[in-house]
Amino acid sequence: MPPVEDAKAPEVSCRALTKVYEGARPVVALDCVDLDITAGEFLAVIGPFGGGKSTLLHLLGGIDRLTSGTIAIRGRDIGSLSDEDLTLYRRRESGIVFQFFNLLPHINVRENVELPRALDGAADASARAEELLDRVGLLHRAGAHPYELSGGEMQRVAIARALVTGARLLLADEPTGNLDSANSEQVLALLNEIRNERGVTLVLATHWPAAARRADRTVELRDGRLVLTPP
């Protein structure tokens, strides 16, 4: 029989998570961080520039590797994965929304959104992309190129792309950093709506107090260390 999952087990569990960037003067980006995130939670990570917010999201998303400690996603130790398995984890289990959108300019909006699912060999990549573009209100722009879109539109495309594989962990790294206040509010509202609709776990790195106030819980990273904020 397969193991029975503990319904109370956290979606994400970090223990003594440490990341050191080596060099002439090593930089400790994260220093022994302990953090649990429950399934379906909206967690905001705040703190000054260089505090470790982006590093945390990159480690959770499998973009970078930890130096020491552990990261368990739904009980799976992603720090011990091979390069091939980590690539599959990035492709299938986590979705990341970046501050600078990271859309490919030479392909259209639909192709940008379907790309992660197409790379995984899914036959429904195009249909899934259109479904998500419709959800974010941009199906009518599916044939446009990223350079034809506004900043708010590009970020909505990036959200659709992050969800196209069916990822249960959505990571948003300063998603409103390049947007005006009106578009920022729209993007944050969309992220929270999708989180509720699809039951995904949302981790948001932000400097914007209004963004953090939308979260279920807020933690602060300062000098690579976790500072619990009052509820």
Short mmCIF file of C-alpha atoms in Angstrom, two decimals:
data_model
loop_
_atom_site.label_atom_id
_atom_site.label_comp_id
_atom_site.label_asym_id
_atom_site.label_seq_id
_atom_site.Cartn_x
_atom_site.Cartn_y
_atom_site.Cartn_z
CA MET A 1 0.00 0.00 0.00
CA PRO A 2 1.20 3.55 -0.68
CA PRO A 3 1.98 5.65 2.40
CA VAL A 4 -0.91 7.64 3.81
CA GLU A 5 -0.18 11.38 3.66
CA ASP A 6 -0.51 13.35 6.88
CA ALA A 7 -3.25 15.91 6.24
CA LYS A 8 -1.52 18.26 8.67
CA ALA A 9 1.90 17.97 7.03
CA PRO A 10 3.13 21.30 5.61
CA GLU A 11 3.27 21.85 1.87
CA VAL A 12 6.74 23.37 2.28
CA SER A 13 9.14 22.66 5.12
CA CYS A 14 12.59 24.29 5.38
CA ARG A 15 15.01 23.32 8.12
CA ALA A 16 18.30 25.13 8.78
CA LEU A 17 18.13 26.30 5.16
CA THR A 18 21.39 28.00 4.24
CA LYS A 19 22.67 29.44 0.98
CA VAL A 20 26.21 30.80 0.65
CA TYR A 21 27.45 32.33 -2.59
CA GLU A 22 31.14 31.56 -2.77
CA GLY A 23 33.75 34.05 -3.91
CA ALA A 24 36.64 36.13 -2.64
CA ARG A 25 34.22 37.27 0.06
CA PRO A 26 31.49 34.63 0.52
CA VAL A 27 27.97 36.03 0.84
CA VAL A 28 25.53 34.33 3.20
CA ALA A 29 22.18 34.89 1.48
CA LEU A 30 20.19 32.62 3.82
CA ASP A 31 21.30 31.64 7.29
CA CYS A 32 19.67 28.63 9.00
CA VAL A 33 16.09 29.45 8.01
CA ASP A 34 13.31 27.30 9.48
CA LEU A 35 9.97 27.81 7.76
CA ASP A 36 6.76 25.81 7.25
CA ILE A 37 4.07 26.77 4.74
CA THR A 38 0.71 25.01 4.76
CA ALA A 39 -1.08 23.84 1.63
CA GLY A 40 -3.19 26.60 0.10
CA GLU A 41 -1.60 29.32 2.23
CA PHE A 42 -0.79 32.80 0.94
CA LEU A 43 2.54 33.72 2.55
CA ALA A 44 4.15 37.13 2.06
CA VAL A 45 7.92 37.40 2.51
CA ILE A 46 9.05 40.95 3.20
CA GLY A 47 12.37 42.57 4.03
CA PRO A 48 15.02 44.94 2.67
CA PHE A 49 16.87 44.52 -0.60
CA GLY A 50 19.52 41.83 -0.19
CA GLY A 51 17.68 40.28 2.74
CA GLY A 52 17.28 36.91 1.05
CA LYS A 53 13.72 37.00 -0.33
CA SER A 54 14.58 36.16 -3.94
CA THR A 55 17.10 33.54 -2.85
CA LEU A 56 14.43 31.79 -0.82
CA LEU A 57 12.01 31.71 -3.76
CA HIS A 58 14.73 30.50 -6.13
CA LEU A 59 15.55 27.63 -3.78
CA LEU A 60 11.88 26.71 -3.33
CA GLY A 61 11.45 26.79 -7.09
CA GLY A 62 14.49 24.63 -7.79
CA ILE A 63 16.26 27.39 -9.74
CA ASP A 64 19.22 27.30 -7.36
CA ARG A 65 20.66 24.72 -4.97
CA LEU A 66 20.99 25.09 -1.23
CA THR A 67 24.35 25.00 0.55
CA SER A 68 23.08 23.12 3.61
CA GLY A 69 19.87 22.27 5.41
CA THR A 70 16.77 20.79 3.81
CA ILE A 71 13.75 21.78 1.73
CA ALA A 72 10.84 19.35 1.64
CA ILE A 73 7.97 19.97 -0.78
CA ARG A 74 5.00 17.74 0.09
CA GLY A 75 7.46 15.55 1.97
CA ARG A 76 9.96 15.28 -0.90
CA ASP A 77 13.52 16.47 -0.25
CA ILE A 78 14.24 18.57 -3.33
CA GLY A 79 17.75 19.36 -2.15
CA SER A 80 18.78 15.77 -2.82
CA LEU A 81 17.33 15.57 -6.33
CA SER A 82 19.56 14.87 -9.31
CA ASP A 83 19.91 17.60 -11.93
CA GLU A 84 17.44 15.76 -14.17
CA ASP A 85 14.87 15.31 -11.42
CA LEU A 86 15.28 18.92 -10.33
CA THR A 87 14.57 20.03 -13.89
CA LEU A 88 11.37 17.97 -13.86
CA TYR A 89 10.44 19.46 -10.47
CA ARG A 90 10.84 23.00 -11.88
CA ARG A 91 8.84 22.09 -14.96
CA ARG A 92 5.95 20.29 -13.24
CA GLU A 93 5.62 21.21 -9.59
CA SER A 94 6.52 24.88 -9.15
CA GLY A 95 5.61 27.97 -11.11
CA ILE A 96 7.48 31.26 -10.82
CA VAL A 97 6.36 34.79 -11.66
CA PHE A 98 9.30 37.19 -11.97
CA GLN A 99 9.50 40.96 -11.55
CA PHE A 100 10.80 41.41 -15.09
CA PHE A 101 8.26 39.01 -16.68
CA ASN A 102 10.91 36.89 -18.48
CA LEU A 103 8.72 36.38 -21.55
CA LEU A 104 10.42 35.34 -24.80
CA PRO A 105 10.07 38.27 -27.23
CA HIS A 106 10.32 36.27 -30.48
CA ILE A 107 7.25 34.08 -29.85
CA ASN A 108 3.67 35.13 -29.25
CA VAL A 109 1.69 35.18 -26.03
CA ARG A 110 0.05 31.77 -26.53
CA GLU A 111 3.41 30.17 -27.32
CA ASN A 112 5.00 31.75 -24.24
CA VAL A 113 2.28 30.35 -21.99
CA GLU A 114 2.21 26.86 -23.51
CA LEU A 115 5.99 26.46 -23.64
CA PRO A 116 6.59 24.85 -20.20
CA ARG A 117 3.84 22.28 -20.82
CA ALA A 118 4.96 21.66 -24.41
CA LEU A 119 8.52 21.01 -23.21
CA ASP A 120 7.05 18.29 -21.01
CA GLY A 121 5.49 16.66 -24.08
CA ALA A 122 1.87 17.40 -23.12
CA ALA A 123 -0.47 17.18 -26.11
CA ASP A 124 -2.90 19.67 -24.54
CA ALA A 125 -0.34 22.48 -24.13
CA SER A 126 -2.07 24.86 -26.55
CA ALA A 127 -5.56 24.20 -25.17
CA ARG A 128 -4.34 24.62 -21.61
CA ALA A 129 -2.63 27.89 -22.54
CA GLU A 130 -5.82 29.26 -24.07
CA GLU A 131 -7.83 28.26 -20.98
CA LEU A 132 -5.45 30.17 -18.72
CA LEU A 133 -5.22 33.17 -21.02
CA ASP A 134 -9.00 33.33 -20.93
CA ARG A 135 -8.87 33.19 -17.11
CA VAL A 136 -6.45 36.14 -16.91
CA GLY A 137 -8.49 38.10 -19.48
CA LEU A 138 -5.99 37.98 -22.33
CA LEU A 139 -7.23 35.35 -24.74
CA HIS A 140 -7.85 38.12 -27.27
CA ARG A 141 -4.11 38.92 -27.12
CA ALA A 142 -2.93 35.34 -27.68
CA GLY A 143 -1.40 36.16 -31.07
CA ALA A 144 0.40 39.30 -29.90
CA HIS A 145 4.09 39.44 -29.01
CA PRO A 146 5.25 40.50 -25.53
CA TYR A 147 6.58 43.83 -26.79
CA GLU A 148 3.03 44.73 -27.88
CA LEU A 149 1.67 44.37 -24.33
CA SER A 150 1.54 46.71 -21.36
CA GLY A 151 3.43 45.86 -18.19
CA GLY A 152 0.25 44.70 -16.47
CA GLU A 153 -0.66 42.50 -19.43
CA MET A 154 2.81 40.95 -19.50
CA GLN A 155 2.58 40.07 -15.83
CA ARG A 156 -0.82 38.45 -16.35
CA VAL A 157 0.70 36.37 -19.16
CA ALA A 158 3.52 35.39 -16.80
CA ILE A 159 0.97 34.22 -14.21
CA ALA A 160 -0.77 32.06 -16.83
CA ARG A 161 2.58 30.58 -17.85
CA ALA A 162 3.45 29.76 -14.22
CA LEU A 163 0.20 27.79 -13.88
CA VAL A 164 0.16 25.98 -17.23
CA THR A 165 1.88 22.83 -15.94
CA GLY A 166 -0.59 22.40 -13.09
CA ALA A 167 1.99 23.40 -10.46
CA ARG A 168 0.68 23.43 -6.88
CA LEU A 169 3.34 25.87 -5.63
CA LEU A 170 3.18 29.39 -7.08
CA LEU A 171 6.14 31.68 -6.33
CA ALA A 172 5.87 35.40 -7.11
CA ASP A 173 9.12 37.37 -6.86
CA GLU A 174 8.29 41.09 -6.65
CA PRO A 175 5.56 40.70 -9.31
CA THR A 176 4.45 44.31 -8.93
CA GLY A 177 7.94 45.83 -8.91
CA ASN A 178 7.66 47.20 -12.46
CA LEU A 179 3.98 48.13 -12.39
CA ASP A 180 2.00 51.22 -11.45
CA SER A 181 -0.34 51.07 -8.49
CA ALA A 182 -3.48 50.29 -10.52
CA ASN A 183 -1.87 47.38 -12.38
CA SER A 184 -0.22 46.22 -9.15
CA GLU A 185 -3.60 45.94 -7.45
CA GLN A 186 -5.02 44.01 -10.43
CA VAL A 187 -2.11 41.55 -10.46
CA LEU A 188 -2.31 40.95 -6.70
CA ALA A 189 -6.06 40.44 -6.86
CA LEU A 190 -5.62 37.97 -9.73
CA LEU A 191 -2.94 36.01 -7.86
CA ASN A 192 -5.16 35.70 -4.79
CA GLU A 193 -8.24 34.77 -6.82
CA ILE A 194 -6.34 32.03 -8.65
CA ARG A 195 -4.88 30.80 -5.37
CA ASN A 196 -8.38 30.40 -3.96
CA GLU A 197 -9.87 28.89 -7.12
CA ARG A 198 -7.15 26.32 -7.73
CA GLY A 199 -6.03 25.63 -4.18
CA VAL A 200 -2.40 26.43 -4.92
CA THR A 201 0.09 27.57 -2.30
CA LEU A 202 1.26 31.13 -2.98
CA VAL A 203 4.55 32.60 -1.74
CA LEU A 204 4.99 36.29 -2.54
CA ALA A 205 8.23 38.25 -2.10
CA THR A 206 7.47 41.95 -1.89
CA HIS A 207 8.52 45.36 -0.61
CA TRP A 208 5.01 46.73 -0.93
CA PRO A 209 3.04 46.85 2.36
CA ALA A 210 -0.30 46.76 0.51
CA ALA A 211 0.71 43.46 -1.12
CA ALA A 212 1.75 41.90 2.19
CA ARG A 213 -1.57 42.88 3.79
CA ARG A 214 -3.40 40.57 1.37
CA ALA A 215 -1.52 37.52 2.67
CA ASP A 216 -2.67 35.02 5.27
CA ARG A 217 0.68 35.39 7.03
CA THR A 218 3.79 37.54 6.73
CA VAL A 219 7.39 36.73 7.57
CA GLU A 220 10.42 38.96 7.27
CA LEU A 221 13.89 38.08 6.02
CA ARG A 222 16.65 40.37 7.19
CA ASP A 223 20.34 39.66 6.52
CA GLY A 224 19.39 36.14 5.51
CA ARG A 225 17.62 35.38 8.78
CA LEU A 226 13.94 34.90 9.42
CA VAL A 227 12.18 37.45 11.62
CA LEU A 228 8.63 36.50 12.57
CA THR A 229 6.25 39.41 12.31
CA PRO A 230 3.26 39.91 14.63
CA PRO A 231 -0.02 38.35 13.37
#
